[in-house]
mmCIF file of C-alpha atoms (C1' of nucleotides) in Angstrom:
data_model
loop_
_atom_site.group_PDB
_atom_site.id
_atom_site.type_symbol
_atom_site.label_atom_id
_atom_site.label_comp_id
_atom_site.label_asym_id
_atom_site.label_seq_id
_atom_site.Cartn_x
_atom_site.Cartn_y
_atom_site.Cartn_z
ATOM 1 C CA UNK A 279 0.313 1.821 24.145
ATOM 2 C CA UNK A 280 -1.381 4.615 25.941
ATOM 3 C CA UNK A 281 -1.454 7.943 25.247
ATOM 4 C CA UNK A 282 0.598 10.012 27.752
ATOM 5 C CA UNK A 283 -0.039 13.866 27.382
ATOM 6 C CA UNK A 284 2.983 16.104 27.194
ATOM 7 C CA UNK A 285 4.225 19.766 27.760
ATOM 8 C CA UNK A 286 2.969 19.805 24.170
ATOM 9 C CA UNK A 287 -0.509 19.285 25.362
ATOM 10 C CA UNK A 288 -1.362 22.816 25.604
ATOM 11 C CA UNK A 289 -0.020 24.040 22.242
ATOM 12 C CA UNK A 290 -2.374 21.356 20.215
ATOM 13 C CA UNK A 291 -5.734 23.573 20.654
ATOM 14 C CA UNK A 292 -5.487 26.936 18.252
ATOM 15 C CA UNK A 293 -8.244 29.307 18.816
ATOM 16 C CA UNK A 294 -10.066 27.789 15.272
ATOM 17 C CA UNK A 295 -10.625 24.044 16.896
ATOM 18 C CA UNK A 296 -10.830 23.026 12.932
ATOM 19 C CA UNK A 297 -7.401 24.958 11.832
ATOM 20 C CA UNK A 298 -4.856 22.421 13.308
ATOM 21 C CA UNK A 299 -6.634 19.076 12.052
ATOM 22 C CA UNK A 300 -4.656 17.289 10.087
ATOM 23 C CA UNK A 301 -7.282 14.639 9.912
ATOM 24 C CA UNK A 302 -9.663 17.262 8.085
ATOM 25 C CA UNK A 303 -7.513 18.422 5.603
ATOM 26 C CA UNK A 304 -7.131 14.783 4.781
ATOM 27 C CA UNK A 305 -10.935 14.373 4.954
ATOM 28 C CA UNK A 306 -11.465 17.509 2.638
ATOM 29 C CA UNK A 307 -8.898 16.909 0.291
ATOM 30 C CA UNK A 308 -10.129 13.385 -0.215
ATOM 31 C CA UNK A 309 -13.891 15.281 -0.558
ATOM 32 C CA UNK A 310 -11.997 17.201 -2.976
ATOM 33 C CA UNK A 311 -11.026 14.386 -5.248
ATOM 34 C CA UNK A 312 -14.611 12.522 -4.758
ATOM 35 C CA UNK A 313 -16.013 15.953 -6.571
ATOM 36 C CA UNK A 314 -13.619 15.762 -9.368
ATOM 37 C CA UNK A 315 -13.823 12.006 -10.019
ATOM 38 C CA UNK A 316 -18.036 12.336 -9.878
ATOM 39 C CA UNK A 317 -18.485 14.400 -13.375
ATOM 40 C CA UNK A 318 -16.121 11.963 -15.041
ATOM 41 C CA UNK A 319 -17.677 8.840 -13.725
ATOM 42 C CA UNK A 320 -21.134 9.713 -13.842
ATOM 43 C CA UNK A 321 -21.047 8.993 -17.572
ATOM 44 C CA UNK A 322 -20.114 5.801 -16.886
ATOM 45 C CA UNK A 323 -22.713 5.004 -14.153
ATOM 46 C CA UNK A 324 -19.940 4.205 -12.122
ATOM 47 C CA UNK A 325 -19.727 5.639 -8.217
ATOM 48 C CA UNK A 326 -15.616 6.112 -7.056
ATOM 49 C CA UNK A 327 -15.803 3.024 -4.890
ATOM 50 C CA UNK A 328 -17.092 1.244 -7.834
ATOM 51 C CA UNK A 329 -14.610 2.265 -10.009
ATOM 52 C CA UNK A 330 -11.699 1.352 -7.758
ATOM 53 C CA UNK A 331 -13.153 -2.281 -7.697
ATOM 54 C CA UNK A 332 -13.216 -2.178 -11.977
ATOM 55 C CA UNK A 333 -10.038 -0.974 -12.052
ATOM 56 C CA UNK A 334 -8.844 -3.842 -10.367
ATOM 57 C CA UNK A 335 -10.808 -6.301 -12.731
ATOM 58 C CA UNK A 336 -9.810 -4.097 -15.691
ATOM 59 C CA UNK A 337 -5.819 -5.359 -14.608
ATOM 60 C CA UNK A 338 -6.686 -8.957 -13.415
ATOM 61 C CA UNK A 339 -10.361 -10.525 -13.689
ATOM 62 C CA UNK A 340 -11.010 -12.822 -12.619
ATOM 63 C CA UNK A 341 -10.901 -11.864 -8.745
ATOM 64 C CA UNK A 342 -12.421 -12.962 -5.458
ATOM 65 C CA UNK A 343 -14.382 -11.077 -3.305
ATOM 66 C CA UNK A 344 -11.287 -11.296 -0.744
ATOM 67 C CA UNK A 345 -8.613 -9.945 -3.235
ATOM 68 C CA UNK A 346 -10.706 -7.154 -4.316
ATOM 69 C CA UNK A 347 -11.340 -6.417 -0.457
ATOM 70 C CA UNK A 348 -7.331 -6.446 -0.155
ATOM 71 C CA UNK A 349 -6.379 -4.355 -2.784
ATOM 72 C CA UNK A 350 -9.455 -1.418 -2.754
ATOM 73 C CA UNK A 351 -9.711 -2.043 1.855
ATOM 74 C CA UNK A 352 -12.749 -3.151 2.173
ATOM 75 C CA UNK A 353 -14.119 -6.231 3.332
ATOM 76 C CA UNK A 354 -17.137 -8.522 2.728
ATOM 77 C CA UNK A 355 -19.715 -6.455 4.345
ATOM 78 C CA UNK A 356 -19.619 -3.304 1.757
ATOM 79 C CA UNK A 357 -18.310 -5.298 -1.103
ATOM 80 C CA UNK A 358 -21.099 -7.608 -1.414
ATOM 81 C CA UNK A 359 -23.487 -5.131 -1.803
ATOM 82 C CA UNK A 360 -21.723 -2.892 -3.826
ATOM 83 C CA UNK A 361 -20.715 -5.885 -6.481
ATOM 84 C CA UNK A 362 -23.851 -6.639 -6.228
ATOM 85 C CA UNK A 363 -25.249 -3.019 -8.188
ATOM 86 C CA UNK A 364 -22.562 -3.709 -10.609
ATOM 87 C CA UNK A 365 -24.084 -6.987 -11.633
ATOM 88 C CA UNK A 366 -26.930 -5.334 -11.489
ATOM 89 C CA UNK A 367 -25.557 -3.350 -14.311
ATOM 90 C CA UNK A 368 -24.217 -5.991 -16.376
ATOM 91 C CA UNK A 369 -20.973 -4.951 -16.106
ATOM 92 C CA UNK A 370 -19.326 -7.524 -13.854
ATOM 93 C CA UNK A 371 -20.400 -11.278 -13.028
ATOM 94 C CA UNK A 372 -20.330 -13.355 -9.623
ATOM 95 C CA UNK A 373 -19.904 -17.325 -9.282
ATOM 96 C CA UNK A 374 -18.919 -19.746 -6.329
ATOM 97 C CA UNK A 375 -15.115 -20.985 -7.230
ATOM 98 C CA UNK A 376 -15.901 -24.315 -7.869
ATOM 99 C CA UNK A 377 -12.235 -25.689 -6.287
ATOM 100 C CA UNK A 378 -13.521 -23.619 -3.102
ATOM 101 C CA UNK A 379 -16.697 -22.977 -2.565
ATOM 102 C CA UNK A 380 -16.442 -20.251 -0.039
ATOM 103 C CA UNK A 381 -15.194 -18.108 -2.352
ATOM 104 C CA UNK A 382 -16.552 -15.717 -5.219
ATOM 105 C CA UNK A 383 -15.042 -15.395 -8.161
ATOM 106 C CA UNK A 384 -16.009 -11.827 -10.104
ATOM 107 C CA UNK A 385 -15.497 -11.474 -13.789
ATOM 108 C CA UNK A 386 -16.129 -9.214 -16.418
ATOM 109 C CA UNK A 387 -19.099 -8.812 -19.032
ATOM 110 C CA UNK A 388 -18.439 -7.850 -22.474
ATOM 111 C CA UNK A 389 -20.456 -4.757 -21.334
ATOM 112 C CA UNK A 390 -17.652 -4.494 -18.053
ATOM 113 C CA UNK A 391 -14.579 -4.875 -20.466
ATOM 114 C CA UNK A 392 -15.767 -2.174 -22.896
ATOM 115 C CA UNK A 393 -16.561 0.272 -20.326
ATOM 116 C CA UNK A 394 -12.444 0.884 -19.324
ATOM 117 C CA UNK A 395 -12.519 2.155 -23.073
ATOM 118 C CA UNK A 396 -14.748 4.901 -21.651
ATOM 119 C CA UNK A 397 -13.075 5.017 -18.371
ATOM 120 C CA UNK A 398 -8.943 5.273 -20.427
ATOM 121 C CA UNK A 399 -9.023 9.497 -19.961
ATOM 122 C CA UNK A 400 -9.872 9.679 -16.668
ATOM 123 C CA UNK A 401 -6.730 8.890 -14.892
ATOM 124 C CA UNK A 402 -5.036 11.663 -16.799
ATOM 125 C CA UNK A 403 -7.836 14.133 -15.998
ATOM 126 C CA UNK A 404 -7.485 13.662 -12.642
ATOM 127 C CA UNK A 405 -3.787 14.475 -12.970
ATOM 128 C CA UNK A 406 -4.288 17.172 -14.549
ATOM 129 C CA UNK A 407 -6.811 18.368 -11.820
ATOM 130 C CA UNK A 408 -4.331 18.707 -9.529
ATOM 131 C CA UNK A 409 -2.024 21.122 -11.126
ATOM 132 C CA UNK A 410 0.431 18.852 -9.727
ATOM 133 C CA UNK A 411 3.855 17.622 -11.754
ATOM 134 C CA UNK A 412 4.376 13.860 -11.216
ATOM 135 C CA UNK A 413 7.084 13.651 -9.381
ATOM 136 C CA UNK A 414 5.827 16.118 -7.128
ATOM 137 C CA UNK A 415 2.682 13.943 -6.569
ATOM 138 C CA UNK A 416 4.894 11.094 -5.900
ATOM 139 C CA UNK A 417 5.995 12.312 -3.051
ATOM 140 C CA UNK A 418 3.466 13.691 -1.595
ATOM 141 C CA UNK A 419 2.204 9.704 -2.267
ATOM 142 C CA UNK A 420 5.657 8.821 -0.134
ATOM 143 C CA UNK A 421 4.736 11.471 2.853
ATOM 144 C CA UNK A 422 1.265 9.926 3.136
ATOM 145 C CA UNK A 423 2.213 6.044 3.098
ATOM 146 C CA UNK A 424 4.463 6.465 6.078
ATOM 147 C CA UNK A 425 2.121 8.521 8.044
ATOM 148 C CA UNK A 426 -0.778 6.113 7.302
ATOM 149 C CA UNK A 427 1.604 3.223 8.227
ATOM 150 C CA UNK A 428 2.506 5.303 11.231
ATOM 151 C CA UNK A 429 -0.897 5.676 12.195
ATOM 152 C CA UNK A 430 -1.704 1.834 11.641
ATOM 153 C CA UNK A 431 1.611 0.724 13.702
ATOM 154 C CA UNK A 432 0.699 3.539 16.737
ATOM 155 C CA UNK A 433 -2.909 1.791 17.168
ATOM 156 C CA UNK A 434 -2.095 -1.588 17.475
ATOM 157 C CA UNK A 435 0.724 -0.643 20.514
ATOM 158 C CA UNK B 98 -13.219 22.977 -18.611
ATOM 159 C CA UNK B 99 -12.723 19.679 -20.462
ATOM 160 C CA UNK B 100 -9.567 17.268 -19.526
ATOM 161 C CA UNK B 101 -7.686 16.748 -22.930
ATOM 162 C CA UNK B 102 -5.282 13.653 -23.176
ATOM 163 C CA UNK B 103 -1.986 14.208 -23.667
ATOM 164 C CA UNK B 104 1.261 12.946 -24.380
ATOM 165 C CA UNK B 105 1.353 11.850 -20.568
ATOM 166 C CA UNK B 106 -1.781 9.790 -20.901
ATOM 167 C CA UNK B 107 0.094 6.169 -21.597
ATOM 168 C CA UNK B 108 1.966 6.668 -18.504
ATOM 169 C CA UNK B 109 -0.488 7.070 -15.962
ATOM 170 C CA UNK B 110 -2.094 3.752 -15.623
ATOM 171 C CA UNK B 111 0.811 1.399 -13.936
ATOM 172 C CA UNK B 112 0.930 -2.503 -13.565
ATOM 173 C CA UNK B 113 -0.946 -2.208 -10.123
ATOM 174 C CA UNK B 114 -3.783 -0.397 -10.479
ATOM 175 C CA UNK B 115 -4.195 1.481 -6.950
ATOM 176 C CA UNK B 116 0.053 2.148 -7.132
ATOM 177 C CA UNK B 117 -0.512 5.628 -8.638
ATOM 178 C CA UNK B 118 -3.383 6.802 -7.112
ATOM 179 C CA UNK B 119 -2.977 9.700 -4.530
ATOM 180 C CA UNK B 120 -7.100 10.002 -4.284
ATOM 181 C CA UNK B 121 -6.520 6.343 -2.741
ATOM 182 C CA UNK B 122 -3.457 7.489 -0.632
ATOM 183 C CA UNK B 123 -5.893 9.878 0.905
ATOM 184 C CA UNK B 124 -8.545 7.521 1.488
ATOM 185 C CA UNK B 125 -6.354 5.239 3.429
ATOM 186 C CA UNK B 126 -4.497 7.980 5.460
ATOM 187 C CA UNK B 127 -8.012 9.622 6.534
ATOM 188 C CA UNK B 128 -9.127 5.630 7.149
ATOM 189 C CA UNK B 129 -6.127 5.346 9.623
ATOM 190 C CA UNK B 130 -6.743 8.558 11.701
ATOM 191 C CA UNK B 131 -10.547 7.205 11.830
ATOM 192 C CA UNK B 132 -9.333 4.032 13.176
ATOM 193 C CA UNK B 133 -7.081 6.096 15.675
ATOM 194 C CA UNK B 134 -9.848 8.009 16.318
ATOM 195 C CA UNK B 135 -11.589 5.359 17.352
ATOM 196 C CA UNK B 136 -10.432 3.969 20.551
ATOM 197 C CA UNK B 137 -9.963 7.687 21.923
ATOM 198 C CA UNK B 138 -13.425 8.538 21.299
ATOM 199 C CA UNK B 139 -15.346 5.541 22.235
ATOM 200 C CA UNK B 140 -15.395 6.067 25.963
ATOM 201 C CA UNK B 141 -16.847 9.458 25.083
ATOM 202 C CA UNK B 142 -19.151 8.172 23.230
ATOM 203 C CA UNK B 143 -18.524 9.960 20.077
ATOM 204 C CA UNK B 144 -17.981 9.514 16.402
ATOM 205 C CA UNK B 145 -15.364 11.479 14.465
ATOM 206 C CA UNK B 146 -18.163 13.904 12.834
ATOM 207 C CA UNK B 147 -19.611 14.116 15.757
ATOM 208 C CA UNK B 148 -16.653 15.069 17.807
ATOM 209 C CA UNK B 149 -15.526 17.377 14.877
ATOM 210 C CA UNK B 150 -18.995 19.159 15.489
ATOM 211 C CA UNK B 151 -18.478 19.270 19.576
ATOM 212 C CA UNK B 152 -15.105 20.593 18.948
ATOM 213 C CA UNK B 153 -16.276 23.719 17.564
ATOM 214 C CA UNK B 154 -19.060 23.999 19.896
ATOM 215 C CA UNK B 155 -16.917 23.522 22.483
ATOM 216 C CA UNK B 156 -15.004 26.858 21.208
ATOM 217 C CA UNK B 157 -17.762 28.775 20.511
ATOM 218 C CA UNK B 158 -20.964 27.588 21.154
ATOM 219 C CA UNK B 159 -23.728 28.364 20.975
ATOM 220 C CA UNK B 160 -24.241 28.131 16.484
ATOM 221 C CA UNK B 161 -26.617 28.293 14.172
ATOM 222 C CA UNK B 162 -26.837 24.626 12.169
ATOM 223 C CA UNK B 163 -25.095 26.250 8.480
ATOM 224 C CA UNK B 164 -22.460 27.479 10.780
ATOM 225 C CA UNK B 165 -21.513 24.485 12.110
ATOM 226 C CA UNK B 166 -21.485 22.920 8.484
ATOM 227 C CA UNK B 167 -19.745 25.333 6.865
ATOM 228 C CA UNK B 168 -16.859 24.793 9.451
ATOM 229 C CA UNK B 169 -17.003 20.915 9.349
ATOM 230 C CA UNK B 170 -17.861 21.233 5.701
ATOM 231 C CA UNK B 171 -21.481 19.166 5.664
ATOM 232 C CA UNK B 172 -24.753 20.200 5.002
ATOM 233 C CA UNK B 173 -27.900 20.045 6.564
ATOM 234 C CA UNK B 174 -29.129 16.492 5.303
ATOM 235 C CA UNK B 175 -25.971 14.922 6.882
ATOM 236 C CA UNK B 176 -26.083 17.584 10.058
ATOM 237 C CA UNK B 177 -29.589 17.599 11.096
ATOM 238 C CA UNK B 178 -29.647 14.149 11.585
ATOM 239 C CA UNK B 179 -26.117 13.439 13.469
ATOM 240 C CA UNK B 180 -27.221 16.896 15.727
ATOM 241 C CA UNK B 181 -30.330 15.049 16.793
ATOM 242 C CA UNK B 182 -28.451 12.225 17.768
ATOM 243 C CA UNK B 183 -26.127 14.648 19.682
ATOM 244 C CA UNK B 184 -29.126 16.036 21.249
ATOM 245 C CA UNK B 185 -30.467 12.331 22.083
ATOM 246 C CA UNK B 186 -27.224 11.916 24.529
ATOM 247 C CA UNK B 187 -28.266 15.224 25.895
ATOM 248 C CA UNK B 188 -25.021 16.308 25.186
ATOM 249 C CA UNK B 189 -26.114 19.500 22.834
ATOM 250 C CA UNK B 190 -29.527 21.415 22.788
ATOM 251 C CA UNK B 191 -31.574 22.342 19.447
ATOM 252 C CA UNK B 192 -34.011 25.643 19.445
ATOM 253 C CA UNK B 193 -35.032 28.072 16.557
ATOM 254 C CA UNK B 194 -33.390 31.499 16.555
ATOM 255 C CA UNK B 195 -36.255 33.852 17.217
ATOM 256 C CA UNK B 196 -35.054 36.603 15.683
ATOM 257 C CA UNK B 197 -34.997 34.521 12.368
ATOM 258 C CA UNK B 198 -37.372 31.648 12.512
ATOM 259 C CA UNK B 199 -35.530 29.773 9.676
ATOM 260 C CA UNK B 200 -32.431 29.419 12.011
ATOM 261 C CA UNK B 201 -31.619 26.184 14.436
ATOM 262 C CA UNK B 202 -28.935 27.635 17.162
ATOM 263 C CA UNK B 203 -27.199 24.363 18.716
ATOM 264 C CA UNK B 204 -25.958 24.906 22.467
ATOM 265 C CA UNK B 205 -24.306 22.926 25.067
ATOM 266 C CA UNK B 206 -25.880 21.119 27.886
ATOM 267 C CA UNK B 207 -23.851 21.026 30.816
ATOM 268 C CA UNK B 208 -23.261 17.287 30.244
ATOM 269 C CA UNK B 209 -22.355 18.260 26.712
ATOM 270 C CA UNK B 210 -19.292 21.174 28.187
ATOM 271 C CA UNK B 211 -18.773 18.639 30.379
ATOM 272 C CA UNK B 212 -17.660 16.210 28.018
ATOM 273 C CA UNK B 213 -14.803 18.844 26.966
ATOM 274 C CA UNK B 214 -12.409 17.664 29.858
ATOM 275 C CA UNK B 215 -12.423 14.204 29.038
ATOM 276 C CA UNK B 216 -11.772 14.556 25.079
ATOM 277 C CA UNK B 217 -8.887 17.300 26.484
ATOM 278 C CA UNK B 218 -6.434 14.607 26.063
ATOM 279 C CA UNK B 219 -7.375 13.824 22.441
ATOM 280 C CA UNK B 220 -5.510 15.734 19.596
ATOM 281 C CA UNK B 221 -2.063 15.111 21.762
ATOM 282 C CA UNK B 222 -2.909 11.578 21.147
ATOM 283 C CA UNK B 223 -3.240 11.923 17.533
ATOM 284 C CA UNK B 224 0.049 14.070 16.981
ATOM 285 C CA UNK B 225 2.191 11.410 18.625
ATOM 286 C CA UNK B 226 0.465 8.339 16.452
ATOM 287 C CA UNK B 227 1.182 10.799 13.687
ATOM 288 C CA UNK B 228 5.117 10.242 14.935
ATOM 289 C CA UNK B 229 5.990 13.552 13.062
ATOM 290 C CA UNK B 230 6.986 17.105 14.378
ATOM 291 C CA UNK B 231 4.772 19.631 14.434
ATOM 292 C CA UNK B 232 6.765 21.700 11.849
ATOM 293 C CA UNK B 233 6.858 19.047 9.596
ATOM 294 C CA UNK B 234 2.989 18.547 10.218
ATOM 295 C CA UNK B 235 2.136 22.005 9.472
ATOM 296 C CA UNK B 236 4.489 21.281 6.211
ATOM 297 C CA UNK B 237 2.183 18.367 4.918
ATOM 298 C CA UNK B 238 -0.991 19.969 5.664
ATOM 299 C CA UNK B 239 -0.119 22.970 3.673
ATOM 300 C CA UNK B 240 0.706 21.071 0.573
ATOM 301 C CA UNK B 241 -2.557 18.947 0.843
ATOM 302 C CA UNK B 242 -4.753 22.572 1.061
ATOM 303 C CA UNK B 243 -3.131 23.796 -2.007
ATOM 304 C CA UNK B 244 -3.796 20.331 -3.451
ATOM 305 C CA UNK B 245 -7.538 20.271 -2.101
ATOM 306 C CA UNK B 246 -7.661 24.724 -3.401
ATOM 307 C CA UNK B 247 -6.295 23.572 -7.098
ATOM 308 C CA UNK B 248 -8.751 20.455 -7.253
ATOM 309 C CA UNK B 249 -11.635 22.687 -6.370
ATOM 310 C CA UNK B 250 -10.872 25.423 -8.859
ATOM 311 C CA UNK B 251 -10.721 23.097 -11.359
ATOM 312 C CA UNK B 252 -13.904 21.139 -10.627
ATOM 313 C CA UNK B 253 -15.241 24.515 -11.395
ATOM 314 C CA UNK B 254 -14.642 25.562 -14.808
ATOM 315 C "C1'" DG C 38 -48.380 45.146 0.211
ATOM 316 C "C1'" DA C 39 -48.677 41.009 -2.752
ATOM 317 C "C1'" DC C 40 -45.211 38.384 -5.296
ATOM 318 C "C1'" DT C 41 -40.879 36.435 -6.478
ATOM 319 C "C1'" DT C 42 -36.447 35.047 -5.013
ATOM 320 C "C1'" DT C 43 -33.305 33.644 -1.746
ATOM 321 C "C1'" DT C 44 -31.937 31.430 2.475
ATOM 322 C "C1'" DA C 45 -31.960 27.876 6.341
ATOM 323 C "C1'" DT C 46 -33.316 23.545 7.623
ATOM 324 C "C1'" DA C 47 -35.434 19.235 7.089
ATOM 325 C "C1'" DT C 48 -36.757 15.033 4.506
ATOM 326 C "C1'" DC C 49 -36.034 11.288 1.259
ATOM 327 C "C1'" DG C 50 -33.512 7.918 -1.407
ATOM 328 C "C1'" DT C 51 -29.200 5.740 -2.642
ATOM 329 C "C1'" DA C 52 -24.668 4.287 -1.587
ATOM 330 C "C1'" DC C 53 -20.899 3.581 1.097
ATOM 331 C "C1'" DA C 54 -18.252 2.212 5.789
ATOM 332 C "C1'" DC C 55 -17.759 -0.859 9.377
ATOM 333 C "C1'" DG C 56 -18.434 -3.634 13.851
ATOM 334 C "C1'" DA C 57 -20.756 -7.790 15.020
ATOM 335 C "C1'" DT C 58 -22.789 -11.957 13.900
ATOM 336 C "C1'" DT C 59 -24.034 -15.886 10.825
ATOM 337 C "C1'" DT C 60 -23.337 -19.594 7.578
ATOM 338 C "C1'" DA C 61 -20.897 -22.727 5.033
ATOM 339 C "C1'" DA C 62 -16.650 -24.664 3.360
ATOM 340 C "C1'" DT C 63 -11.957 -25.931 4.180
ATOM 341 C "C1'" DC C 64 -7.996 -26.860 7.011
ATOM 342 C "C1'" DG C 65 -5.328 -28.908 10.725
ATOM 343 C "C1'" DC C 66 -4.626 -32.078 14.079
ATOM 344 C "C1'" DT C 67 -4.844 -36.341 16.250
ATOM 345 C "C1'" DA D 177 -12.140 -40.411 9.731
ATOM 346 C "C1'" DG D 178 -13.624 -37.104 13.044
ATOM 347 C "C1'" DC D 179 -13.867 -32.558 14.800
ATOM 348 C "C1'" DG D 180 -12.578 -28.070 16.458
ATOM 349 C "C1'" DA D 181 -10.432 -23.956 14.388
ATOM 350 C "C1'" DT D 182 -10.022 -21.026 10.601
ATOM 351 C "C1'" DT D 183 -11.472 -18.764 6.474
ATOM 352 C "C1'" DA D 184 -14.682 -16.475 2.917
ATOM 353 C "C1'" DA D 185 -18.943 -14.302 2.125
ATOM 354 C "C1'" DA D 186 -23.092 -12.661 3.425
ATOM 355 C "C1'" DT D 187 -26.248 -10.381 6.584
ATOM 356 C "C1'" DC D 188 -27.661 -6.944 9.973
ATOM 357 C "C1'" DG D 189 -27.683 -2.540 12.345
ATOM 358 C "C1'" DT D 190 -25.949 2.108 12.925
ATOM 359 C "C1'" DG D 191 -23.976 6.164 11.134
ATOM 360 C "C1'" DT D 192 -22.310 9.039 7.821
ATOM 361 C "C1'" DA D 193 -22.298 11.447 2.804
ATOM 362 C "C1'" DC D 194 -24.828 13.709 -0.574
ATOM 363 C "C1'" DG D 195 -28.079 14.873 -4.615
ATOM 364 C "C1'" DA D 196 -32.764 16.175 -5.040
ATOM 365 C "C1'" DT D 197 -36.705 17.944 -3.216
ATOM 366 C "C1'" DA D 198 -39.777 20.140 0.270
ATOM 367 C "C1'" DT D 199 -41.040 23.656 3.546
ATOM 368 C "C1'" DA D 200 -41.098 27.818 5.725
ATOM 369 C "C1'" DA D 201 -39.205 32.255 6.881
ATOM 370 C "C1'" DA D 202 -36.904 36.366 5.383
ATOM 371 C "C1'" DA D 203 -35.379 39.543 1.838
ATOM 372 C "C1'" DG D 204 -35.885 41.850 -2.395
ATOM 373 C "C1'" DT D 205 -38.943 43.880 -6.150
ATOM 374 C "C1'" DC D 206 -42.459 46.237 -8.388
#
DNA sequence: GACTTTTATATCGTACACGATTTAATCGCT
DNA sequence: AGCGATTAAATCGTGTACGATATAAAAGTC
């Protein structure tokens, strides 16, 4: 679908070309977060991205590559690397699945497993960073789903 | 300040581990407007950083390098190099302020104003893939500035 | 007026993102 | 069974992000 413009065309500039962005305040609020999660994951050597992925093993190791790529979006081409540091780091491990060898299967170490121990506050911290009561922060979760499914659905018209 | 656990704590961490998290909500909604983004800006020949940074020279051009960033919210080690790439498509020109030497003032070429007309089309785009009102727009982006205000403030104590 | 501090940019290193391509394994179809 | 299509990871190249450091100019201090 293209995009026709509209007698709303003209209204869509303000005279601050950054004040009507939606798309920034998105950006910076996400900047926002990345600055709160960094002191509490430093201690655990752990970047955000990275802790997204542990998350995920913290709930279900074993996973594939693939299945981590689903749940965190992102596919092969950052994952690799970045499972890569964390086996670097002892914390996670990588092996062909034997009853398909495309695939990689990622497990924890005993040194992965005991880090969520050290990871256990931060989910409440970060709650608490944003002065927010849940079920206020719920839907503000609900507002953004539907426009990033919006979003999704407009660009493949 | 130091997060504290509280009562709340247990609750927090659900079945599926990205369910809860608004900082990935965020993520993905800013990931969708880049990938809406996308198609509009490619014929331009633009990124999204880099059309954020034409945008505002496009308003009020010509500015000094720490202007720009402080508008776009980047610093110099992400700027200097996405500016020179600007100024490789001879879209934007680079020269030291001479009344203070430790200034870069960015201008336009007049393939770089030219540019404006054909990205005219853009944010109209992106408010109908958004497929909300303009009201209710305005509505969402205040709630995500006090979010991204209250996250900052607390980063800081 | 030399010296320290601050400010503005640039440089460097590490770590994502992501489109495009590659490689290898599996699947599907006849 | 053979073989083209699909799938799963990995690789490659470009472009952000950003902390730390470097450099040079300007401002402040005695």
């Amino acid at each position: 679908m293209r995009c026709m413009d509209n007698e709303l065309s003209s209204n869509v500039v303000a005279d601050d070309p950054m004040e009507q962005m939606i798309c920034f305040d998105l950006y910076a609020a996400s900047q926002a977060f990345t600055r709160v999660y960094k002191p509490l994951l430093e201690p655990l050597g752990l970047t955000y991205p990275q802790y997204l992925v542990m998350l995920n093993l913290w709930s279900d190791a074993p996973l594939t590559v693939g299945e981590i790529g689903r749940r965190v979006s992102l596919e092969s081409n950052t994952l690799t690397p970045l499972i890569k540091r964390l086996q670097e780091a002892d914390l996670v491990t990588r092996r062909r699945d034997p009853a398909d060898e495309r695939r990689v299967v990622v497990g924890l170490t005993p040194r992965g497993h005991a880090l969520s121990e050290q990871a256990a506050h931060v989910p409440s911290c970060i709650l608490q960073a944003t002065g927010m009561e849940p079920v206020e922060l719920a839907d503000l979760q609900r507002r953004l789903r539907g426009l990033t499914s919006r979003m999704l659905t407009y660009n493949n018209k």
